[in-house]
Short mmCIF file of C-alpha atoms in Angstrom, two decimals:
data_model
loop_
_atom_site.label_atom_id
_atom_site.label_comp_id
_atom_site.label_asym_id
_atom_site.label_seq_id
_atom_site.Cartn_x
_atom_site.Cartn_y
_atom_site.Cartn_z
CA UNK A 1 -0.21 -0.32 -0.12
CA UNK A 2 1.30 3.11 -1.17
CA UNK A 3 2.17 5.64 1.72
CA UNK A 4 -0.94 8.73 1.28
CA UNK A 5 1.80 12.32 0.21
CA UNK A 6 2.15 14.49 2.23
CA UNK A 7 0.21 16.91 2.22
CA UNK A 8 1.57 20.70 1.70
CA UNK A 9 0.27 23.51 3.86
CA UNK A 10 -1.49 25.67 1.20
CA UNK A 11 0.62 28.71 2.80
CA UNK A 12 2.98 26.95 1.56
CA UNK A 13 1.92 25.80 -1.83
CA UNK A 14 1.75 29.86 -2.60
CA UNK A 15 5.73 30.32 -1.62
CA UNK A 16 4.88 32.97 0.61
CA UNK A 17 7.95 34.88 1.86
CA UNK A 18 9.18 34.91 6.07
CA UNK A 19 9.64 31.33 7.33
CA UNK A 20 6.74 30.56 9.35
CA UNK A 21 6.11 33.74 11.02
CA UNK A 22 5.58 34.59 7.44
CA UNK A 23 3.34 32.07 6.54
CA UNK A 24 0.93 32.64 11.27
CA UNK A 25 0.95 36.21 10.15
CA UNK A 26 -0.86 35.75 6.91
CA UNK A 27 -3.09 34.34 8.60
CA UNK A 28 -3.74 36.41 11.25
CA UNK A 29 -4.90 39.18 8.20
CA UNK A 30 -7.11 36.66 7.27
CA UNK A 31 -8.72 36.41 10.50
CA UNK A 32 -7.97 39.73 11.21
CA UNK A 33 -10.65 40.73 8.13
CA UNK A 34 -13.35 38.05 8.37
CA UNK A 35 -13.76 38.91 11.89
CA UNK A 36 -13.80 42.88 10.08
CA UNK A 37 -16.27 42.51 7.63
CA UNK A 38 -18.76 40.81 10.11
CA UNK A 39 -19.01 43.42 11.93
CA UNK A 40 -17.44 46.40 9.20
CA UNK A 41 -21.30 46.28 7.73
CA UNK A 42 -23.02 45.72 10.66
CA UNK A 43 -21.96 48.58 12.52
CA UNK A 44 -24.09 51.66 11.69
CA UNK A 45 -27.03 49.34 12.10
CA UNK A 46 -26.34 47.95 15.35
CA UNK A 47 -25.82 52.04 16.47
CA UNK A 48 -30.21 52.70 14.94
CA UNK A 49 -31.36 50.13 15.92
CA UNK A 50 -29.97 48.47 19.59
CA UNK A 51 -27.75 52.07 20.95
CA UNK A 52 -30.69 54.49 19.01
CA UNK A 53 -28.71 56.75 18.15
CA UNK A 54 -29.14 59.22 14.90
CA UNK A 55 -28.35 59.91 11.92
CA UNK A 56 -26.41 62.44 12.88
CA UNK A 57 -25.29 61.61 15.68
CA UNK A 58 -23.35 58.79 13.90
CA UNK A 59 -21.46 61.01 12.20
CA UNK A 60 -20.40 62.89 14.69
CA UNK A 61 -19.48 59.38 16.36
CA UNK A 62 -17.99 58.53 12.68
CA UNK A 63 -15.98 61.70 12.26
CA UNK A 64 -14.56 61.90 16.02
CA UNK A 65 -13.88 57.58 15.58
CA UNK A 66 -11.50 58.82 12.19
CA UNK A 67 -10.06 62.99 13.97
CA UNK A 68 -8.37 60.16 16.92
CA UNK A 69 -7.48 57.25 13.93
CA UNK A 70 -5.44 59.82 12.08
CA UNK A 71 -2.56 59.75 15.49
CA UNK A 72 -2.38 55.20 15.59
CA UNK A 73 -0.35 55.28 12.12
CA UNK A 74 2.84 57.43 12.70
CA UNK A 75 2.90 56.19 17.56
CA UNK A 76 2.82 52.96 16.17
CA UNK A 77 5.72 53.90 14.17
CA UNK A 78 7.94 55.39 16.77
CA UNK A 79 7.42 52.32 19.26
CA UNK A 80 7.86 49.93 16.60
CA UNK A 81 11.47 51.45 16.72
CA UNK A 82 11.84 50.86 19.74
CA UNK A 83 9.95 47.57 20.92
CA UNK A 84 9.76 44.66 19.51
CA UNK A 85 6.98 44.84 16.56
CA UNK A 86 5.21 41.43 17.30
CA UNK A 87 4.00 42.71 20.99
CA UNK A 88 3.19 46.45 20.97
CA UNK A 89 1.35 44.95 16.96
CA UNK A 90 -0.11 42.42 20.38
CA UNK A 91 -1.45 44.93 22.34
CA UNK A 92 -2.99 46.78 19.12
CA UNK A 93 -5.54 43.90 19.06
CA UNK A 94 -6.64 43.30 22.11
CA UNK A 95 -7.05 47.13 23.02
CA UNK A 96 -9.06 47.25 19.88
CA UNK A 97 -11.25 44.02 20.45
CA UNK A 98 -11.01 45.50 24.14
CA UNK A 99 -12.74 48.92 23.02
CA UNK A 100 -15.36 46.95 21.21
CA UNK A 101 -16.33 45.14 23.41
CA UNK A 102 -16.79 47.98 25.39
CA UNK A 103 -19.52 49.48 22.81
CA UNK A 104 -22.24 46.61 24.81
CA UNK A 105 -21.82 47.61 28.32
CA UNK A 106 -23.72 51.31 27.99
CA UNK A 107 -26.13 53.03 25.39
CA UNK A 108 -25.06 55.93 26.56
CA UNK A 109 -24.24 58.48 23.52
CA UNK A 110 -20.38 59.44 25.52
CA UNK A 111 -19.13 56.39 26.39
CA UNK A 112 -19.39 55.41 22.78
CA UNK A 113 -17.84 58.30 21.16
CA UNK A 114 -15.58 57.23 23.43
CA UNK A 115 -15.28 53.45 23.38
CA UNK A 116 -15.89 53.72 19.13
CA UNK A 117 -12.56 57.59 18.84
CA UNK A 118 -10.22 55.01 21.94
CA UNK A 119 -11.02 51.43 19.27
CA UNK A 120 -9.74 54.00 15.86
CA UNK A 121 -6.47 54.07 17.30
CA UNK A 122 -5.24 50.82 18.34
CA UNK A 123 -6.84 50.02 14.29
CA UNK A 124 -5.30 52.19 12.51
CA UNK A 125 -1.42 52.20 13.97
CA UNK A 126 -2.59 47.77 13.83
CA UNK A 127 -2.36 48.23 9.69
CA UNK A 128 1.50 50.37 10.33
CA UNK A 129 2.34 47.53 12.33
CA UNK A 130 1.80 44.44 10.13
CA UNK A 131 2.93 46.09 7.06
CA UNK A 132 6.47 46.99 9.38
CA UNK A 133 6.60 43.29 10.24
CA UNK A 134 6.01 42.03 6.87
CA UNK A 135 8.88 44.56 5.46
CA UNK A 136 11.36 43.50 8.05
CA UNK A 137 10.24 39.70 8.20
CA UNK A 138 10.01 38.93 3.94
CA UNK A 139 13.12 41.56 3.02
CA UNK A 140 13.64 41.99 -0.40
CA UNK A 141 10.71 39.77 -1.02
CA UNK A 142 8.44 42.10 0.59
CA UNK A 143 6.37 43.13 -3.00
CA UNK A 144 5.26 39.26 -3.46
CA UNK A 145 4.44 38.50 0.83
CA UNK A 146 2.33 42.27 0.51
CA UNK A 147 0.24 40.51 -3.40
CA UNK A 148 -0.26 37.03 -1.05
CA UNK A 149 -1.88 39.51 1.80
CA UNK A 150 -3.44 41.64 0.00
CA UNK A 151 -5.40 38.34 -1.86
CA UNK A 152 -5.93 36.33 1.36
CA UNK A 153 -7.53 39.74 2.77
CA UNK A 154 -9.92 40.19 0.04
CA UNK A 155 -11.57 36.22 0.28
CA UNK A 156 -11.00 37.65 4.33
CA UNK A 157 -13.17 40.86 3.83
CA UNK A 158 -16.02 38.33 1.41
CA UNK A 159 -16.20 36.02 3.61
CA UNK A 160 -16.93 38.28 6.68
CA UNK A 161 -19.39 40.38 4.94
CA UNK A 162 -21.04 37.26 3.35
CA UNK A 163 -21.55 36.27 7.04
CA UNK A 164 -23.03 39.67 7.74
CA UNK A 165 -24.97 39.96 5.17
CA UNK A 166 -26.82 35.91 6.24
CA UNK A 167 -26.43 36.95 9.95
CA UNK A 168 -29.19 40.90 9.50
CA UNK A 169 -31.06 38.59 8.37
CA UNK A 170 -32.19 38.23 11.72
CA UNK A 171 -32.65 41.82 11.92
CA UNK A 172 -32.72 40.86 16.37
CA UNK A 173 -30.61 42.70 18.82
CA UNK A 174 -29.13 39.16 19.29
CA UNK A 175 -28.12 39.64 15.45
CA UNK A 176 -26.28 42.36 15.79
CA UNK A 177 -24.60 41.86 19.62
CA UNK A 178 -22.90 38.15 17.95
CA UNK A 179 -21.37 40.46 14.71
CA UNK A 180 -19.92 42.24 18.02
CA UNK A 181 -18.83 39.67 19.77
CA UNK A 182 -17.68 37.19 16.61
CA UNK A 183 -15.27 40.25 15.99
CA UNK A 184 -14.15 41.38 19.75
CA UNK A 185 -13.99 37.20 19.44
CA UNK A 186 -10.73 37.60 16.46
CA UNK A 187 -9.00 39.97 17.84
CA UNK A 188 -8.61 37.91 20.91
CA UNK A 189 -7.46 35.07 18.01
CA UNK A 190 -4.47 37.04 16.61
CA UNK A 191 -3.43 38.41 19.53
CA UNK A 192 -2.83 34.69 20.36
CA UNK A 193 -1.53 34.20 16.75
CA UNK A 194 0.41 37.63 16.20
CA UNK A 195 2.26 36.29 19.95
CA UNK A 196 3.44 33.30 19.25
CA UNK A 197 4.88 34.62 16.20
CA UNK A 198 9.50 35.46 16.54
CA UNK A 199 10.73 39.08 16.28
CA UNK A 200 11.46 40.01 13.19
CA UNK A 201 15.18 41.96 13.08
CA UNK A 202 14.18 45.46 13.09
CA UNK A 203 17.21 47.96 11.62
CA UNK A 204 16.77 50.38 13.62
CA UNK A 205 18.69 47.73 16.80
CA UNK A 206 20.82 44.95 14.15
CA UNK A 207 22.74 47.30 11.78
CA UNK A 208 24.45 45.01 9.16
CA UNK A 209 28.52 45.65 9.20
CA UNK A 210 30.65 45.08 6.41
CA UNK A 211 33.22 42.62 8.93
CA UNK A 212 30.26 40.75 10.67
CA UNK A 213 27.19 41.75 7.79
CA UNK A 214 24.80 41.94 11.57
CA UNK A 215 25.78 43.46 15.14
CA UNK A 216 24.45 45.87 17.84
CA UNK A 217 22.59 49.32 16.28
CA UNK A 218 25.13 51.92 17.20
CA UNK A 219 23.39 53.29 19.78
CA UNK A 220 23.45 49.91 21.65
CA UNK A 221 26.74 50.51 21.32
CA UNK A 222 27.39 53.99 23.03
CA UNK A 223 25.61 52.90 25.45
CA UNK A 224 28.14 50.75 26.30
CA UNK A 225 30.78 53.18 25.87
CA UNK A 226 29.45 56.59 26.53
CA UNK A 227 29.83 58.11 23.52
CA UNK A 228 27.75 60.83 22.16
CA UNK A 229 25.45 60.05 19.19
CA UNK A 230 23.81 61.11 15.79
CA UNK A 231 20.22 61.90 16.87
CA UNK A 232 17.94 58.85 14.38
CA UNK A 233 17.09 59.95 10.75
CA UNK A 234 12.94 61.74 10.90
CA UNK A 235 10.28 62.24 8.74
CA UNK A 236 9.15 64.88 9.74
CA UNK A 237 12.37 66.34 8.12
CA UNK A 238 12.38 65.18 5.57
CA UNK A 239 10.65 66.74 3.01
CA UNK A 240 11.50 64.89 0.08
CA UNK A 241 9.33 62.02 2.15
CA UNK A 242 6.57 64.29 3.52
CA UNK A 243 6.67 65.55 -0.34
CA UNK A 244 6.13 61.67 -1.46
CA UNK A 245 3.25 60.68 0.94
CA UNK A 246 1.22 63.98 0.17
CA UNK A 247 0.94 62.88 -2.92
CA UNK A 248 0.88 59.32 -1.80
CA UNK A 249 -3.47 61.33 -0.17
CA UNK A 250 -4.77 61.92 -3.65
CA UNK A 251 -3.07 58.71 -5.13
CA UNK A 252 -5.06 56.33 -2.65
CA UNK A 253 -8.66 58.00 -3.64
CA UNK A 254 -9.27 54.91 -5.35
CA UNK A 255 -10.39 53.51 -2.66
CA UNK A 256 -13.62 56.39 -1.81
CA UNK A 257 -14.01 56.17 -6.02
CA UNK A 258 -14.90 53.33 -5.71
CA UNK A 259 -16.83 53.15 -2.41
CA UNK A 260 -18.66 56.41 -2.56
CA UNK A 261 -18.76 57.75 -6.32
CA UNK A 262 -19.74 54.88 -8.04
CA UNK A 263 -23.11 53.85 -6.19
CA UNK A 264 -23.78 57.79 -6.18
CA UNK A 265 -22.58 58.39 -9.52
CA UNK A 266 -24.38 55.04 -10.77
CA UNK A 267 -28.17 56.48 -9.46
CA UNK A 268 -27.76 60.27 -9.89
CA UNK A 269 -26.07 60.16 -13.49
CA UNK A 270 -26.56 57.13 -15.77
CA UNK A 271 -29.06 55.21 -17.51
CA UNK A 272 -27.32 52.03 -15.39
CA UNK A 273 -29.51 49.64 -13.52
CA UNK A 274 -28.88 50.49 -9.80
CA UNK A 275 -28.27 46.80 -8.97
CA UNK A 276 -25.00 47.28 -10.33
CA UNK A 277 -24.15 49.23 -7.99
CA UNK A 278 -22.80 46.79 -5.29
CA UNK A 279 -21.45 44.44 -8.75
CA UNK A 280 -18.72 47.00 -9.52
CA UNK A 281 -17.94 46.10 -6.05
CA UNK A 282 -17.91 42.15 -6.38
CA UNK A 283 -16.07 43.05 -9.29
CA UNK A 284 -13.55 45.17 -7.65
CA UNK A 285 -12.39 42.00 -5.46
CA UNK A 286 -13.21 39.80 -7.61
CA UNK A 287 -9.82 41.64 -9.80
CA UNK A 288 -7.86 41.93 -6.82
CA UNK A 289 -7.42 38.29 -5.66
CA UNK A 290 -7.35 37.01 -9.17
CA UNK A 291 -4.42 40.12 -10.23
CA UNK A 292 -2.58 40.81 -7.08
CA UNK A 293 -0.84 37.99 -7.18
CA UNK A 294 0.54 37.84 -10.29
CA UNK A 295 1.49 41.69 -10.81
CA UNK A 296 3.47 42.12 -8.34
CA UNK A 297 6.86 40.24 -10.15
CA UNK A 298 5.83 44.52 -11.53
CA UNK A 299 7.20 46.08 -9.44
CA UNK A 300 9.63 44.20 -7.14
CA UNK A 301 12.40 46.44 -7.07
CA UNK A 302 12.42 50.03 -6.29
CA UNK A 303 12.83 51.10 -10.32
CA UNK A 304 9.81 48.78 -11.20
CA UNK A 305 8.06 50.74 -8.35
CA UNK A 306 9.10 53.80 -9.87
CA UNK A 307 7.57 53.32 -13.09
CA UNK A 308 4.81 51.48 -12.45
CA UNK A 309 3.94 55.04 -11.60
CA UNK A 310 3.10 55.35 -15.63
CA UNK A 311 0.83 53.12 -15.82
CA UNK A 312 -1.07 53.40 -13.08
CA UNK A 313 -1.63 57.24 -14.43
CA UNK A 314 -3.30 55.99 -17.00
CA UNK A 315 -5.54 53.29 -15.74
CA UNK A 316 -6.91 56.57 -14.23
CA UNK A 317 -7.54 59.01 -16.74
CA UNK A 318 -9.30 55.90 -18.43
CA UNK A 319 -11.61 55.29 -16.22
CA UNK A 320 -12.82 59.18 -15.52
CA UNK A 321 -13.25 59.62 -18.93
CA UNK A 322 -15.35 55.60 -18.92
CA UNK A 323 -17.55 57.46 -15.85
CA UNK A 324 -17.91 60.86 -17.86
CA UNK A 325 -18.90 58.92 -20.17
CA UNK A 326 -21.60 56.61 -18.85
CA UNK A 327 -23.68 60.01 -18.38
CA UNK A 328 -24.55 60.30 -21.89
CA UNK A 329 -24.80 56.91 -23.23
CA UNK A 330 -28.33 55.39 -22.18
CA UNK A 331 -28.83 51.30 -19.97
CA UNK A 332 -26.81 49.25 -21.91
CA UNK A 333 -23.69 52.09 -23.16
CA UNK A 334 -23.93 53.04 -19.14
CA UNK A 335 -23.83 49.93 -18.11
CA UNK A 336 -20.36 49.13 -20.24
CA UNK A 337 -18.98 52.51 -19.28
CA UNK A 338 -19.25 52.13 -15.45
CA UNK A 339 -18.08 48.43 -15.91
CA UNK A 340 -15.00 49.55 -18.41
CA UNK A 341 -14.16 52.34 -15.25
CA UNK A 342 -14.76 49.92 -12.41
CA UNK A 343 -11.66 47.74 -14.34
CA UNK A 344 -9.74 50.48 -15.15
CA UNK A 345 -9.22 52.10 -11.17
CA UNK A 346 -9.39 48.64 -9.89
CA UNK A 347 -5.89 48.29 -12.13
CA UNK A 348 -4.89 51.21 -10.17
CA UNK A 349 -5.88 51.02 -7.45
CA UNK A 350 -3.27 47.46 -7.64
CA UNK A 351 -0.68 49.39 -8.70
CA UNK A 352 -0.81 51.81 -6.62
CA UNK A 353 -0.80 49.02 -3.83
CA UNK A 354 2.35 47.30 -5.44
CA UNK A 355 4.35 51.04 -6.21
CA UNK A 356 3.22 52.56 -2.61
CA UNK A 357 4.81 48.91 -0.06
CA UNK A 358 8.32 49.44 -1.93
CA UNK A 359 9.08 53.10 -2.70
CA UNK A 360 7.92 53.30 1.17
CA UNK A 361 9.87 51.15 3.08
CA UNK A 362 12.60 51.79 -0.41
CA UNK A 363 13.03 54.92 0.97
CA UNK A 364 13.06 55.25 4.53
CA UNK A 365 16.08 54.26 6.35
CA UNK A 366 16.25 51.86 7.89
CA UNK A 367 17.13 53.14 11.21
CA UNK A 368 13.93 54.56 11.41
CA UNK A 369 11.48 52.71 9.07
CA UNK A 370 9.02 52.59 11.78
CA UNK A 371 8.82 55.76 12.25
CA UNK A 372 8.97 57.17 8.26
CA UNK A 373 6.17 53.61 7.41
CA UNK A 374 3.56 54.96 10.74
CA UNK A 375 3.67 59.44 8.61
CA UNK A 376 3.51 57.14 5.65
CA UNK A 377 0.13 55.99 6.96
CA UNK A 378 -1.20 59.36 7.01
CA UNK A 379 -1.34 58.96 4.00
CA UNK A 380 -4.45 56.65 4.00
CA UNK A 381 -5.78 58.07 7.21
CA UNK A 382 -5.86 61.13 5.59
CA UNK A 383 -7.72 59.64 2.70
CA UNK A 384 -10.14 58.41 4.12
CA UNK A 385 -11.67 61.65 5.38
CA UNK A 386 -11.12 63.52 2.36
CA UNK A 387 -11.82 61.68 0.12
CA UNK A 388 -15.68 61.11 0.54
CA UNK A 389 -15.63 65.00 -0.07
CA UNK A 390 -13.77 65.15 -2.98
CA UNK A 391 -15.47 62.66 -4.39
CA UNK A 392 -19.06 63.22 -3.44
CA UNK A 393 -17.88 66.84 -5.27
CA UNK A 394 -17.46 65.20 -8.10
CA UNK A 395 -20.85 63.66 -8.82
CA UNK A 396 -22.31 66.80 -8.00
CA UNK A 397 -20.48 68.95 -10.67
CA UNK A 398 -21.35 66.72 -12.75
CA UNK A 399 -19.79 64.56 -16.38
CA UNK A 400 -16.63 67.64 -16.61
CA UNK A 401 -15.02 66.34 -13.21
CA UNK A 402 -14.22 62.91 -14.09
CA UNK A 403 -12.06 63.41 -16.88
CA UNK A 404 -10.19 66.15 -14.63
CA UNK A 405 -9.83 64.63 -11.61
CA UNK A 406 -8.16 61.87 -13.50
CA UNK A 407 -6.22 64.00 -14.47
CA UNK A 408 -4.71 65.76 -12.01
CA UNK A 409 -4.54 61.91 -10.57
CA UNK A 410 -1.72 61.71 -14.01
CA UNK A 411 -0.15 64.95 -12.49
CA UNK A 412 -0.11 63.05 -9.00
CA UNK A 413 1.89 60.33 -10.89
CA UNK A 414 4.52 62.25 -12.47
CA UNK A 415 5.01 63.87 -9.10
CA UNK A 416 6.13 60.94 -7.44
CA UNK A 417 7.81 59.64 -10.40
CA UNK A 418 10.09 62.31 -10.44
CA UNK A 419 10.57 62.41 -6.54
CA UNK A 420 11.67 58.66 -6.19
CA UNK A 421 13.73 58.84 -9.89
CA UNK A 422 17.02 57.15 -9.36
CA UNK A 423 19.56 60.23 -8.76
CA UNK A 424 17.84 61.13 -5.40
CA UNK A 425 20.36 58.97 -2.74
CA UNK A 426 19.66 55.00 -2.39
CA UNK A 427 17.79 53.95 0.42
CA UNK A 428 18.88 51.42 2.71
CA UNK A 429 17.90 48.61 3.20
CA UNK A 430 15.25 47.34 4.90
CA UNK A 431 16.60 44.39 6.94
CA UNK A 432 19.89 44.23 6.55
CA UNK A 433 23.03 46.07 4.81
CA UNK A 434 21.72 44.93 1.73
CA UNK A 435 19.98 47.11 -0.96
CA UNK A 436 17.60 45.14 -1.15
CA UNK A 437 14.89 47.32 -3.02
CA UNK A 438 17.06 47.32 -5.34
CA UNK A 439 17.70 43.05 -5.25
CA UNK A 440 14.90 41.49 -7.70
CA UNK A 441 12.95 39.99 -4.90
CA UNK A 442 12.79 35.37 -5.68
CA UNK A 443 9.60 33.19 -5.93
CA UNK A 444 7.64 35.72 -8.26
#
């Protein structure tokens, strides 16, 4: 009798960089998004039907939470340069769960605002910490790791959203509370899994040397000899990195365009069927799952990531022109052009995620990698506040606004292309002393 072949874990078949801890953190990301998908789809309805808040009160609650959450990325990045990133991430995950669980203890509006705001801070922080862990554990293969992770979390989000939709058909207080508790449980699970991960080498604490290839950081050596060392690099004085982060705010607009702009535009400006709006989001998820990993090979180095900015701009402009055209035809033409726009903006989203990931790490000096990535995390936080306003204004302005918005996104791509040109000093490696950002990633 032939022995059964050994089953190869799915994450091994994907060739996930980072070894066992890389695979474990991938599982953490999926569980996190399943829980988030369960709760996010029900959160607003929970505040309406269980906490009995008005729409205006919910708007204030979410707005204040978003404002406090902006502080999460830079704070987390700064801490991660000084303390183990895995332990900070565990604290952030448990804090998210505790803040969410606290919502069940009260229906007082002030406390609900407080707990929601306190939960937003570690929520935004955990995103940067997860990215930082990936950059350190995957090293020069970080682009492939990010692509696999982004594909996996899209699947997790879809599973969670489907579960929420099923639970919401019941519509009872108990069903809303069950979704909240399921999300809390996911935080407990990922906290335990993260705690089991080994701490990856951090450039801020371990720096390669020509003699040994690795050794204690200059700060550690100088503490023993009582010598004065230069202050570590700070992103707040790095004009190029701040300009890069500023351009990122605009390039992250694809999120608001897809989530907010498409539904509003379909309903108010086109003859396409209303049911097309949710299908756009389904199409977006399917394309991300199908294309994120295969396209990752085009962003494996700093130079390759810079080259992606040209097709990103072209995709943004194509999407804007297609949305404008969708307002002047009948139902079939409107449907076709809306779908073309959705494909274009999704392609821009996929390619930008690769370029953004690589450049944000490659431009950061190793000794302050956490602080730099924390500042870069502000771009997405700012977009979440600014994006809906910009997109809402574009919808209200009419068809001509979409090509104009697309043109501004092209200009942002061109500006970023100039900012990261190769005549600037090469970035320090993410892990160790090698120029990882310029070395091709394996496994693509």
